[in-house]
Structures are given as C-alpha cells and as structure tokens.
Coordinates of C-alpha atoms and ligand atoms in Angstrom, one line a residue:
X174 CA 103.4 -87.1 -53.2
X175 CA 104.7 -84.3 -55.0
X176 CA 107.8 -83.0 -53.9
X177 CA 108.5 -79.2 -53.9
X178 CA 112.7 -79.5 -53.3
X179 CA 111.6 -76.5 -51.0
X180 CA 112.8 -76.9 -46.8
X181 CA 109.4 -76.8 -45.0
X182 CA 108.6 -75.3 -41.5
X183 CA 107.6 -77.5 -38.7
X184 CA 105.0 -75.8 -36.8
X185 CA 102.4 -73.6 -35.6
X186 CA 101.1 -72.8 -33.3
X187 CA 97.7 -70.8 -31.2
X188 CA 96.5 -70.6 -28.0
X189 CA 93.8 -69.0 -26.6
X190 CA 92.2 -67.7 -23.2
X191 CA 89.0 -66.4 -22.3
X192 CA 87.6 -66.0 -25.7
X193 CA 84.5 -67.4 -26.8
X194 CA 84.4 -70.2 -28.8
X195 CA 87.7 -70.2 -28.3
X196 CA 88.3 -74.0 -29.8
X197 CA 87.1 -72.4 -33.5
X198 CA 89.2 -69.5 -32.8
X199 CA 92.3 -71.8 -32.6
X200 CA 91.3 -73.6 -35.4
X201 CA 90.8 -70.4 -37.4
X202 CA 93.7 -69.2 -36.2
X203 CA 95.8 -72.3 -37.9
X204 CA 94.3 -72.6 -41.0
X205 CA 95.9 -69.0 -41.4
X206 CA 99.1 -70.5 -40.0
X207 CA 98.3 -73.4 -42.5
X208 CA 101.7 -73.3 -44.5
X209 CA 103.8 -73.6 -41.7
X210 CA 102.5 -77.3 -41.4
X211 CA 99.8 -79.7 -43.3
X212 CA 100.3 -83.3 -42.3
X213 CA 98.5 -83.3 -39.2
X214 CA 96.4 -80.7 -36.9
X215 CA 95.0 -80.3 -33.4
X216 CA 93.2 -78.5 -31.0
X217 CA 92.3 -78.9 -26.7
X218 CA 90.4 -77.1 -26.0
X219 CA 89.2 -76.4 -21.2
X220 CA 85.9 -75.4 -19.8
X221 CA 87.6 -74.9 -17.0
X222 CA 86.8 -77.9 -15.0
X223 CA 87.5 -80.5 -17.7
X224 CA 90.4 -80.4 -21.0
X225 CA 88.7 -81.2 -24.4
X226 CA 90.6 -82.9 -27.7
X227 CA 90.6 -83.6 -31.1
X228 CA 93.6 -84.3 -33.2
X229 CA 93.3 -85.4 -36.7
X230 CA 95.7 -86.0 -39.9
X231 CA 95.7 -83.5 -42.1
X232 CA 94.0 -79.9 -43.4
X233 CA 92.6 -78.0 -40.4
X234 CA 89.6 -78.0 -42.7
X235 CA 88.9 -81.7 -43.2
X236 CA 89.4 -81.5 -39.2
X237 CA 87.7 -78.7 -37.9
X238 CA 85.4 -77.9 -40.5
X239 CA 82.8 -80.6 -38.4
X240 CA 80.3 -78.1 -36.0
X241 CA 79.3 -81.9 -33.8
X242 CA 83.3 -81.3 -33.2
X243 CA 83.8 -78.9 -32.3
X244 CA 80.5 -79.0 -29.5
X245 CA 83.0 -81.7 -28.5
X246 CA 85.7 -79.0 -27.4
X247 CA 83.7 -76.4 -25.5
X248 CA 85.1 -73.8 -23.7
X249 CA 87.0 -70.0 -23.1
X250 CA 91.2 -72.1 -23.4
X251 CA 92.7 -73.0 -25.5
X252 CA 95.6 -74.7 -27.5
X253 CA 96.5 -75.7 -31.3
X254 CA 99.3 -76.9 -33.5
X255 CA 99.7 -77.9 -36.8
X256 CA 102.3 -80.5 -37.3
X257 CA 105.6 -81.2 -40.3
X258 CA 106.9 -83.4 -39.8
X259 CA 110.8 -83.3 -38.9
X260 CA 111.3 -85.9 -36.1
X261 CA 108.5 -88.4 -35.4
X262 CA 106.7 -90.1 -37.9
X263 CA 102.9 -88.8 -39.1
X264 CA 100.7 -91.2 -36.8
X265 CA 97.9 -90.1 -34.6
X266 CA 100.0 -90.0 -31.4
X267 CA 102.3 -87.7 -32.7
X268 CA 100.2 -85.3 -33.4
X269 CA 100.1 -82.4 -31.0
X270 CA 99.6 -80.4 -28.7
X271 CA 100.7 -83.4 -26.0
X272 CA 98.4 -84.4 -23.1
X273 CA 99.4 -84.8 -19.7
X274 CA 97.7 -84.8 -16.6
X275 CA 100.4 -84.9 -13.8
X276 CA 99.3 -84.4 -9.8
X277 CA 99.3 -80.7 -10.3
X278 CA 96.7 -81.3 -13.0
X279 CA 96.0 -81.8 -16.8
X280 CA 99.0 -80.5 -19.1
X281 CA 98.8 -79.8 -23.5
X282 CA 101.7 -78.8 -24.6
X283 CA 102.4 -77.5 -28.7
X284 CA 105.7 -77.0 -29.7
X285 CA 107.3 -75.1 -33.2
X286 CA 110.8 -76.1 -33.5
X287 CA 113.5 -78.6 -32.7
X288 CA 115.1 -79.6 -29.5
X289 CA 119.0 -80.8 -30.3
X290 CA 119.8 -82.5 -27.5
X291 CA 116.2 -84.7 -28.2
X292 CA 117.5 -87.6 -28.2
X293 CA 120.0 -88.3 -25.9
X294 CA 118.0 -86.8 -22.9
X295 CA 114.3 -89.0 -24.5
X296 CA 117.9 -91.9 -23.7
X297 CA 118.3 -91.3 -20.6
X298 CA 115.0 -90.1 -19.0
X299 CA 113.7 -93.6 -20.6
X300 CA 117.0 -95.3 -18.5
X301 CA 115.4 -93.8 -16.0
X302 CA 111.7 -95.6 -16.2
X303 CA 109.7 -92.8 -18.1
X304 CA 107.7 -94.7 -20.3
X305 CA 107.3 -92.5 -24.1
X306 CA 104.1 -93.0 -26.2
X307 CA 105.2 -90.9 -29.2
X308 CA 108.0 -90.6 -31.2
X309 CA 108.7 -87.1 -31.5
X310 CA 111.4 -84.6 -29.5
X311 CA 108.5 -82.2 -28.1
X312 CA 107.7 -85.5 -25.4
X313 CA 110.8 -84.9 -24.1
X314 CA 109.4 -81.9 -22.0
X315 CA 106.8 -83.6 -20.9
X316 CA 108.7 -85.5 -19.2
X317 CA 111.2 -83.7 -17.9
X318 CA 108.0 -81.7 -16.4
X319 CA 106.9 -85.2 -14.7
X320 CA 110.3 -85.6 -13.2
X321 CA 111.0 -82.2 -11.8
X322 CA 111.4 -81.6 -8.3
X323 CA 109.8 -78.3 -7.9
X324 CA 106.4 -78.0 -6.7
X325 CA 105.2 -75.1 -8.6
X326 CA 103.7 -75.5 -13.1
X327 CA 106.6 -72.8 -14.2
X328 CA 109.1 -73.9 -11.7
X329 CA 109.2 -77.3 -13.6
X330 CA 108.5 -75.4 -17.0
X331 CA 111.7 -73.4 -16.4
X332 CA 113.7 -76.8 -15.1
X333 CA 112.5 -78.5 -17.9
X334 CA 113.8 -75.9 -20.4
X335 CA 116.8 -75.3 -18.4
X336 CA 117.6 -79.1 -19.9
X337 CA 116.9 -78.5 -23.6
X338 CA 118.9 -77.6 -26.5
X339 CA 117.1 -76.4 -29.9
X340 CA 115.1 -73.7 -31.4
X341 CA 111.5 -73.7 -30.1
X342 CA 108.2 -71.8 -28.9
X343 CA 105.8 -73.7 -26.9
X344 CA 102.1 -73.1 -26.3
X345 CA 100.9 -75.5 -23.5
X346 CA 97.5 -75.4 -21.3
X347 CA 96.6 -75.9 -17.7
X348 CA 94.2 -75.7 -15.1
X349 CA 95.2 -72.4 -14.2
X350 CA 96.8 -70.6 -17.4
X351 CA 98.2 -69.9 -20.6
X352 CA 101.9 -70.1 -20.8
X353 CA 104.0 -69.4 -23.9
X354 CA 107.3 -70.1 -24.7
X355 CA 110.4 -69.3 -26.7
X356 CA 113.5 -70.1 -26.6
X357 CA 116.4 -67.9 -25.3
X358 CA 118.0 -67.2 -29.3
X359 CA 114.6 -66.5 -30.7
X360 CA 115.2 -68.1 -33.7
X361 CA 111.2 -69.1 -33.8
X362 CA 109.0 -67.2 -33.4
X363 CA 106.0 -66.4 -31.4
X364 CA 103.4 -63.4 -30.9
X365 CA 100.7 -62.0 -28.3
X366 CA 98.0 -60.2 -29.6
X367 CA 94.4 -59.5 -27.4
X368 CA 90.8 -59.4 -28.4
X369 CA 88.1 -58.6 -26.2
X370 CA 87.4 -61.9 -23.4
X371 CA 84.1 -63.9 -23.2
X372 CA 82.9 -62.1 -20.1
X373 CA 84.3 -58.4 -20.2
X374 CA 87.9 -59.1 -18.7
X375 CA 90.5 -58.8 -21.5
X376 CA 90.8 -62.2 -23.9
X377 CA 94.8 -62.9 -25.5
X378 CA 95.7 -65.2 -27.8
X379 CA 99.4 -66.6 -28.4
X380 CA 100.5 -67.3 -32.3
X381 CA 103.1 -68.2 -34.5
X382 CA 102.2 -65.2 -36.7
X383 CA 100.6 -61.7 -36.6
X384 CA 98.4 -63.3 -39.9
X385 CA 96.7 -66.0 -37.0
X386 CA 95.3 -62.4 -35.1
X387 CA 94.6 -61.1 -38.5
X388 CA 92.0 -63.4 -39.4
X389 CA 90.1 -63.7 -35.1
X390 CA 90.2 -60.0 -35.6
X391 CA 93.1 -59.7 -32.2
X392 CA 95.6 -56.9 -32.0
X393 CA 99.3 -57.2 -32.3
X394 CA 100.6 -56.2 -28.8
X395 CA 103.8 -57.3 -28.8
X396 CA 106.3 -60.5 -29.7
X397 CA 107.0 -62.7 -26.9
X398 CA 110.6 -62.2 -26.5
X399 CA 113.6 -64.9 -27.5
X400 CA 114.1 -66.3 -24.0
X401 CA 110.4 -65.2 -22.3
X402 CA 108.1 -66.8 -20.8
X403 CA 104.7 -66.0 -20.6
X404 CA 102.0 -66.6 -18.1
X405 CA 98.4 -65.7 -18.9
X406 CA 95.4 -65.9 -16.5
X407 CA 92.6 -63.8 -15.5
X408 CA 94.7 -61.4 -14.3
X409 CA 96.6 -60.6 -17.3
X410 CA 100.0 -61.2 -18.8
X411 CA 103.1 -62.3 -16.8
X412 CA 106.1 -62.1 -18.1
X413 CA 109.2 -64.4 -16.4
X414 CA 112.7 -64.6 -17.8
X415 CA 115.1 -67.0 -16.6
X416 CA 117.6 -67.1 -18.3
X417 CA 121.0 -65.2 -19.0
X418 CA 120.5 -61.7 -21.7
X419 CA 121.2 -63.4 -25.2
X420 CA 121.7 -61.7 -28.1
X421 CA 118.7 -63.2 -30.3
X422 CA 119.4 -65.0 -33.6
X423 CA 115.7 -65.0 -35.3
X424 CA 115.6 -67.5 -38.0
X425 CA 116.2 -65.9 -41.8
X426 CA 114.2 -68.0 -43.5
X427 CA 111.1 -66.7 -41.9
X428 CA 111.3 -63.6 -43.9
X429 CA 113.3 -65.0 -47.4
X430 CA 110.3 -68.6 -47.7
X431 CA 108.4 -69.3 -44.7
X432 CA 106.0 -66.7 -43.3
X433 CA 103.4 -65.4 -44.7
X434 CA 104.3 -62.7 -47.1
X435 CA 101.6 -60.5 -44.9
X436 CA 102.7 -61.2 -41.2
X437 CA 105.2 -59.2 -39.6
X438 CA 107.8 -60.4 -38.2
X439 CA 109.9 -59.3 -35.0
X440 CA 108.0 -55.8 -36.5
X441 CA 109.2 -56.1 -40.1
X442 CA 106.2 -56.7 -42.7
X443 CA 107.5 -59.8 -44.2
X444 CA 106.0 -58.5 -47.9
X445 CA 108.4 -55.5 -47.6
X446 CA 110.7 -57.5 -46.6
X447 CA 111.2 -59.9 -49.7
X448 CA 110.0 -57.0 -51.9
X449 CA 113.6 -55.0 -51.0
X450 CA 115.8 -58.8 -50.8
X451 CA 113.9 -59.3 -54.4
X452 CA 115.6 -55.5 -55.0
X453 CA 119.0 -56.5 -53.7
X454 CA 119.6 -59.1 -55.7
X455 CA 119.0 -56.7 -58.8
X456 CA 121.6 -54.8 -57.4
X457 CA 123.9 -57.5 -56.9
X458 CA 123.8 -59.7 -59.3
X459 CA 122.1 -57.3 -62.8
X460 CA 121.2 -59.0 -65.9
X461 CA 119.8 -58.1 -69.6
X462 CA 116.6 -59.5 -70.5
X463 CA 113.0 -58.7 -71.7
X464 CA 110.6 -59.9 -68.1
X465 CA 111.4 -61.1 -64.4
X466 CA 109.1 -63.8 -63.5
X467 CA 108.3 -65.5 -60.5
X468 CA 108.6 -68.4 -59.5
X469 CA 105.1 -68.8 -58.0
X470 CA 103.8 -68.2 -54.9
X471 CA 107.2 -67.5 -52.4
X472 CA 109.1 -66.0 -55.5
X473 CA 106.3 -63.2 -56.1
X474 CA 107.7 -60.1 -53.6
X475 CA 111.2 -60.9 -54.5
X476 CA 110.5 -61.2 -58.3
X477 CA 108.6 -57.3 -58.2
X478 CA 111.2 -55.7 -56.1
X479 CA 113.9 -57.1 -59.0
X480 CA 112.0 -56.4 -61.5
X481 CA 111.0 -52.7 -60.2
X482 CA 114.7 -52.5 -59.5
X483 CA 116.1 -53.9 -63.2
X484 CA 113.6 -51.7 -64.4
X485 CA 112.7 -55.0 -66.4
X486 CA 108.8 -55.6 -67.0
X487 CA 107.1 -58.4 -64.0
X488 CA 105.0 -60.8 -65.7
X489 CA 103.4 -64.0 -64.1
X490 CA 105.5 -65.8 -66.8
X491 CA 104.7 -69.3 -64.2
X492 CA 101.0 -70.2 -63.5
X493 CA 100.6 -72.2 -60.1
X494 CA 98.5 -74.8 -59.5
X495 CA 96.7 -74.7 -56.4
X496 CA 94.5 -77.5 -56.1
X497 CA 97.0 -80.3 -56.2
X498 CA 96.9 -82.0 -53.0
X499 CA 100.0 -82.8 -50.8
X500 CA 99.1 -86.4 -51.2
X501 CA 98.0 -86.5 -55.1
X502 CA 98.9 -90.0 -56.1
X503 CA 101.4 -90.3 -59.7
X504 CA 100.2 -93.0 -60.7
X505 CA 102.9 -94.5 -62.9
X506 CA 106.2 -94.3 -63.3
X507 CA 105.9 -93.0 -66.5
X508 CA 104.4 -90.2 -65.7
X509 CA 106.2 -89.8 -62.1
X510 CA 108.7 -87.3 -64.0
X511 CA 105.5 -84.6 -64.9
X512 CA 105.3 -83.9 -61.1
X513 CA 106.1 -80.2 -61.8
X514 CA 103.8 -79.4 -63.9
X515 CA 100.1 -81.0 -61.4
X516 CA 101.6 -77.6 -59.6
X517 CA 103.4 -75.0 -62.4
X518 CA 102.7 -74.5 -65.9
X519 CA 103.8 -71.8 -68.4
X520 CA 102.9 -68.9 -69.3
X521 CA 104.0 -68.9 -73.3
X522 CA 102.1 -65.8 -74.0
X523 CA 104.7 -63.8 -71.7
X524 CA 107.4 -66.1 -72.1
X525 CA 107.6 -67.1 -76.0
X526 CA 111.7 -65.8 -77.0
X527 CA 111.9 -64.1 -74.4
X528 CA 115.4 -63.1 -71.8
X529 CA 113.5 -64.6 -69.1
X530 CA 114.9 -64.2 -65.3
X531 CA 113.0 -66.5 -63.3
X532 CA 113.4 -65.6 -59.2
X533 CA 113.1 -67.5 -56.5
X534 CA 113.5 -67.8 -53.0
X535 CA 115.6 -70.6 -52.9
X536 CA 117.2 -74.3 -53.9
X537 CA 117.2 -77.0 -52.2
X538 CA 118.0 -79.7 -54.2
X539 CA 117.4 -78.4 -57.2
X540 CA 115.0 -81.1 -58.6
X541 CA 112.4 -78.7 -59.2
X542 CA 114.2 -76.0 -60.3
X543 CA 115.8 -78.3 -63.3
X544 CA 111.7 -78.8 -64.0
X545 CA 110.8 -75.5 -64.4
X546 CA 113.9 -74.2 -66.2
X547 CA 113.2 -76.9 -68.7
X548 CA 109.5 -76.2 -68.3
X549 CA 110.2 -72.3 -69.0
X550 CA 112.6 -73.4 -72.0
X551 CA 109.8 -75.9 -73.6
X552 CA 107.2 -72.8 -73.7
X553 CA 109.9 -70.9 -75.8
X554 CA 111.9 -68.8 -73.9
X555 CA 115.4 -67.0 -75.5
X556 CA 117.0 -67.2 -72.3
X557 CA 116.7 -68.6 -68.7
X558 CA 118.7 -66.7 -66.9
X559 CA 117.2 -67.3 -62.7
X560 CA 118.1 -65.0 -60.0
X561 CA 117.6 -67.0 -56.2
X562 CA 116.6 -64.2 -53.0
X563 CA 118.9 -66.4 -50.5
X564 CA 122.5 -67.4 -50.5
X565 CA 122.9 -70.9 -52.1
X566 CA 121.6 -73.2 -49.3
X567 CA 124.7 -75.1 -48.5
X568 CA 124.0 -76.7 -44.7
X569 CA 121.1 -78.6 -43.0
X570 CA 118.9 -76.8 -40.5
X571 CA 118.2 -78.9 -36.9
X572 CA 116.6 -75.5 -36.4
X573 CA 112.4 -77.6 -37.1
X574 CA 112.6 -76.5 -40.9
X575 CA 113.1 -79.7 -42.9
X576 CA 116.0 -79.3 -44.9
X577 CA 117.7 -82.2 -46.6
X578 CA 120.6 -83.8 -44.9
X579 CA 123.8 -81.5 -46.3
X580 CA 124.9 -84.6 -49.0
X581 CA 121.7 -83.7 -50.9
X582 CA 122.1 -79.7 -50.2
X583 CA 122.8 -78.9 -54.2
X584 CA 124.9 -75.6 -52.9
X585 CA 126.6 -78.2 -51.0
X586 CA 128.6 -80.3 -53.3
X587 CA 128.3 -77.4 -56.7
X588 CA 130.3 -74.3 -57.7
X589 CA 127.7 -71.9 -58.7
X590 CA 128.8 -72.2 -62.1
X591 CA 127.9 -76.1 -61.8
X592 CA 124.3 -75.1 -60.4
X593 CA 124.1 -73.3 -63.2
X594 CA 125.2 -76.4 -65.7
X595 CA 123.2 -78.5 -63.9
X596 CA 119.8 -76.7 -63.6
X597 CA 120.5 -75.7 -67.1
X598 CA 120.4 -71.8 -66.9
X599 CA 122.6 -68.7 -69.4
X600 CA 123.5 -67.9 -65.6
X601 CA 122.4 -68.4 -61.8
X602 CA 123.0 -65.6 -58.8
X603 CA 122.1 -65.6 -55.3
X604 CA 122.1 -62.6 -53.2
X605 CA 125.4 -62.3 -50.6
X606 CA 124.6 -62.8 -47.3
X607 CA 125.8 -59.7 -47.2
X608 CA 123.0 -58.0 -48.7
X609 CA 120.6 -60.5 -47.1
X610 CA 121.2 -58.7 -44.1
X611 CA 121.4 -54.7 -45.5
X612 CA 117.8 -55.6 -46.8
X613 CA 116.4 -56.3 -44.0
X614 CA 117.9 -53.5 -42.5
X615 CA 121.2 -54.3 -40.3
X616 CA 124.4 -53.3 -42.0
X617 CA 125.9 -56.4 -42.9
X618 CA 127.1 -59.2 -41.1
X619 CA 129.0 -59.2 -38.4
X620 CA 130.5 -62.6 -37.7
X621 CA 130.5 -61.6 -34.1
X622 CA 127.5 -61.0 -33.6
X623 CA 125.3 -62.3 -36.2
X624 CA 121.5 -60.5 -36.1
X625 CA 119.9 -63.4 -37.4
X626 CA 120.0 -67.2 -37.3
X627 CA 121.6 -67.9 -41.2
X628 CA 123.5 -71.4 -40.3
X629 CA 122.1 -73.3 -43.2
X630 CA 123.3 -70.4 -45.3
X631 CA 126.8 -70.0 -43.3
X632 CA 127.0 -73.0 -41.1
X633 CA 127.3 -70.7 -38.2
X634 CA 124.8 -73.1 -36.0
X635 CA 124.3 -71.1 -32.8
X636 CA 123.2 -73.6 -30.8
X637 CA 125.0 -76.7 -30.7
X638 CA 123.7 -79.6 -32.5
X639 CA 124.9 -82.3 -30.0
X640 CA 122.6 -84.8 -31.3
X641 CA 123.3 -84.9 -34.7
X642 CA 127.2 -85.0 -36.6
X643 CA 127.7 -81.6 -39.4
X644 CA 126.5 -83.6 -42.3
X645 CA 123.1 -83.5 -40.4
X646 CA 123.3 -87.4 -39.9
X647 CA 122.4 -88.4 -36.5
X648 CA 125.3 -89.4 -34.4
X649 CA 126.9 -93.1 -34.2
X650 CA 126.0 -93.3 -31.1
X651 CA 123.2 -92.4 -31.8
X652 CA 122.5 -94.6 -34.9
X653 CA 123.4 -97.6 -33.2
X654 CA 120.5 -96.9 -30.1
X655 CA 118.2 -96.5 -32.6
X656 CA 119.1 -100.2 -34.2
Ligands
SF4_4 S1 119.1 -73.1 -39.9 FE1 118.4 -71.6 -41.2 S2 116.1 -72.6 -41.3 FE2 117.6 -73.2 -39.5 S3 116.5 -71.2 -38.4 FE3 118.3 -71.3 -38.5 S4 118.1 -69.4 -40.6 FE4 115.9 -70.6 -39.6

C-alpha cells in the first residue's frame, strides 16, 4: 500500500428518511464522502417492516454499483458509512453500520470519530458478560444501549452517550426514527438536509459534509449542533439537547485538509477558508520566488491564496495521477522507493531553472515531503522553499483522525530548521496558530476560549484521553490487558 504520509479522516456517515430509493441516495452520498474513508463501506436500509444490510471492503462504487445489491436494500429509509480504520482491523465484521436486535426492535448505527474511553468501557462491559462481535470502539455504544435500564430508545441512547468520552458524529436507524448525534464539543461535523419525500411529506438527510447533499440534490437545512440529538420521523425533526452548554471545539484540520473543498463547514466554505489560509501564510512567511506550486490535490486552494497574496505566479508544477489504487502493489524492494512517483510527477517545463515555493497542507512524518522535494530538484528547480498551510503537527489526534504516535511526527522531534534540513529545502515555514485562527475569521487563539480543537498543533486536548498516554500509546495497564 502506498503511504501518502497524510493524516486520514476516520469515517463519513450518511442517513436518509422518507426518500424514494433511500439506499441509492445513501450510496450517492457515500460516494461524495469517499475521501473520508476508503477501506470499507456499508448501508442498512429499512422498508417499513424489516432491515436490510450490505457491507463490503473497498470503495462505494465497488460495493454499490450492482443493481442486484441495490435491489436487496429496499425502502425509504437508510443509513450508510465509509470507513477509514483508526481502531479495529479492517475486516468485514468491523464494517459499519453496526446492527443489533434489541427488545425494542432493530438498531443500526454508523459512527465518525473516536471514543477516548472505549477500551476502559469495553473492559467493564466484557466483565459484565457483554460479547463483542468486532474490535471497533463504536460497538461500545451498542452494548451500553442494550444494558441501559431506560425504556425508550432515546433515553437509552442518552444514557450511553453520557458514559462515553470522545469525538463522535452518529447516524442511527430504528423502526421508528432516523437519529443524528454530535458530541458535546461538536469536534466532528454532521449536517441536516431536506429532499422531496417519497409520499408528499418531507424527506430528510443527515451527512458528514454538504458535498453529500449536493450530489443527491438535497437542500442544506443546518448543522446539527454540538451536543444535539436530532430525531427524524414522519412528523418532522425534533431536537434534544441532553448535555449542558459548552463552548464548541470544531476540528480545525477539517478546514485545512480533511473536508472536501466544495463543502461548507459550520457556515464557512472550505475552499474560501483554504485560500484565506494560503494568503495569511504568504503574509507571515514571505519568500523571493518565481513560481508557487501546490502539492496536489489538497494543497491547491492554499497555494492559490498564497500566490495571489504574494503576487507570484501560480502553476501546476506537480501533476497527480488519480488512477493509483490504494492497494497498488509495489512488487520489489528495488522499486519501492519510487512509490511517491506513482502518485505525483514533476512538470519540468514549469519548474526547470525556477525558484519554487511548494505549498502543502501538513507535514506528518515528512517522508513524502522529502521525496517530493527531491523530485522537484531533479526536474531542475534552482531553489525549493516549502510553505505549510497548518502549524507544525506536534501531537497525535485521539478524536477520529489517524495520525502516527507522537514520536513519529517530524515536528514533535525537530525544530523547523532541522525539518528544513531533513526535507532538503532552502527554507521551510508554517502558518502560525494565531494566523490560522485569523484566516478562519477568529481574532487569534485565545488560550482560555479557543474556538477550535487544535490539539494536534498545540497539545491542548479539549476532551480527556484516558485510554492513552500523551505520547499517543495505549496506557500500560491497557497494553497488559490487550496482551
Ligand atoms: S487533534 Fe487535530 S485532527 Fe484531531 S480533532 Fe483536534 S484538530 Fe482535528
């Protein structure tokens, strides 16, 4: 597998209520959310009487492109999930949505995020006799709901939510309702949209990002609020807020890298945010150069903003090959070092003899940056400067983003000057944390009241991480338990 040395989003979720061919709508929505997880995908539909499910490893198109499969997912209600594994192996039993039969009926759930006390809860639940079917943290929700002493589904769900810590956006489907939940700090995104209903009544959609509404022609209604549970049924949408008010801490990395650029997050178009971040980066880290070149694709809007603000010409000096499968097998050690060139190649006509500013969104281990710089030099660049549209990634994420443990993060072990030397550039600079906030319309990071989760840049974790040490490793007692 190609290591593209980027943090990875864990998952994308989608739900549809009272729409014709809900499973087909869910498949389209998941296709638009494919960037949030490519390892596996699943849809559970409900036809008014029964639940139906199909899950598979791989991409949405590989699993839901077959008419026979779609015919097996009838009904006007469905939820779906794209998986990128941060906990649990990628095997079929770990593919969501999870489904369980309770005394109140069937319950399907899909989860984007990460529960920071999942191991502790799992241990406690196992001791109480709960039998886990998967290694996913999300299954904890199912057992907590099953053993809750409350009678209604919603009260059981609230009971479960009050026992978990972490970042999560959930979509769930019961016989009677489509349910959407966002964690109390709203770290992970979830939005509500509307579609014409199957029977003249309103149809409703829940999704991780607005790009999933656009593909199915749904109208954006609003963000699900941090700490809110939305209950969708034929009577409309009800809102329940079981947690006390807290200052939201939306994931700032969604703006920098994870979200699709045509999505709108918390009222801000991601594309515009990235251009503003690039412009701020240019103001903070000026450089004499001939050409601004983005590391595609995610570095493109920031590079455009940088080039505009710095008045340096913007050119596509690196071309990305979009047809490299995630499972492309590099057959021998001899050619493994060429890995990055399967994905990126330098456009010599643009680069040769020039002083190049490469703009990227992040440096994680630094391995890809190193190879890209080498490639640009081999294409004849006179100087290579690197500018990064996020502050140095110094800490691991425990909230649903796959980052290496802290010791493997280049910025956790090296100064900016050392990183520049290792990557092989004439200069390296990152946007400041205050500059990032400013580009996103906030006055600057106020340590007492930060507007975002920015823990991977600051180490200021807004949600406790009881199952992990600060170095990003499971705590010792847990390691012993897991063997
Ligand atoms: S730690 Fe970083 S990637 Fe994780 S939720 Fe916070 S800002 Fe996002």
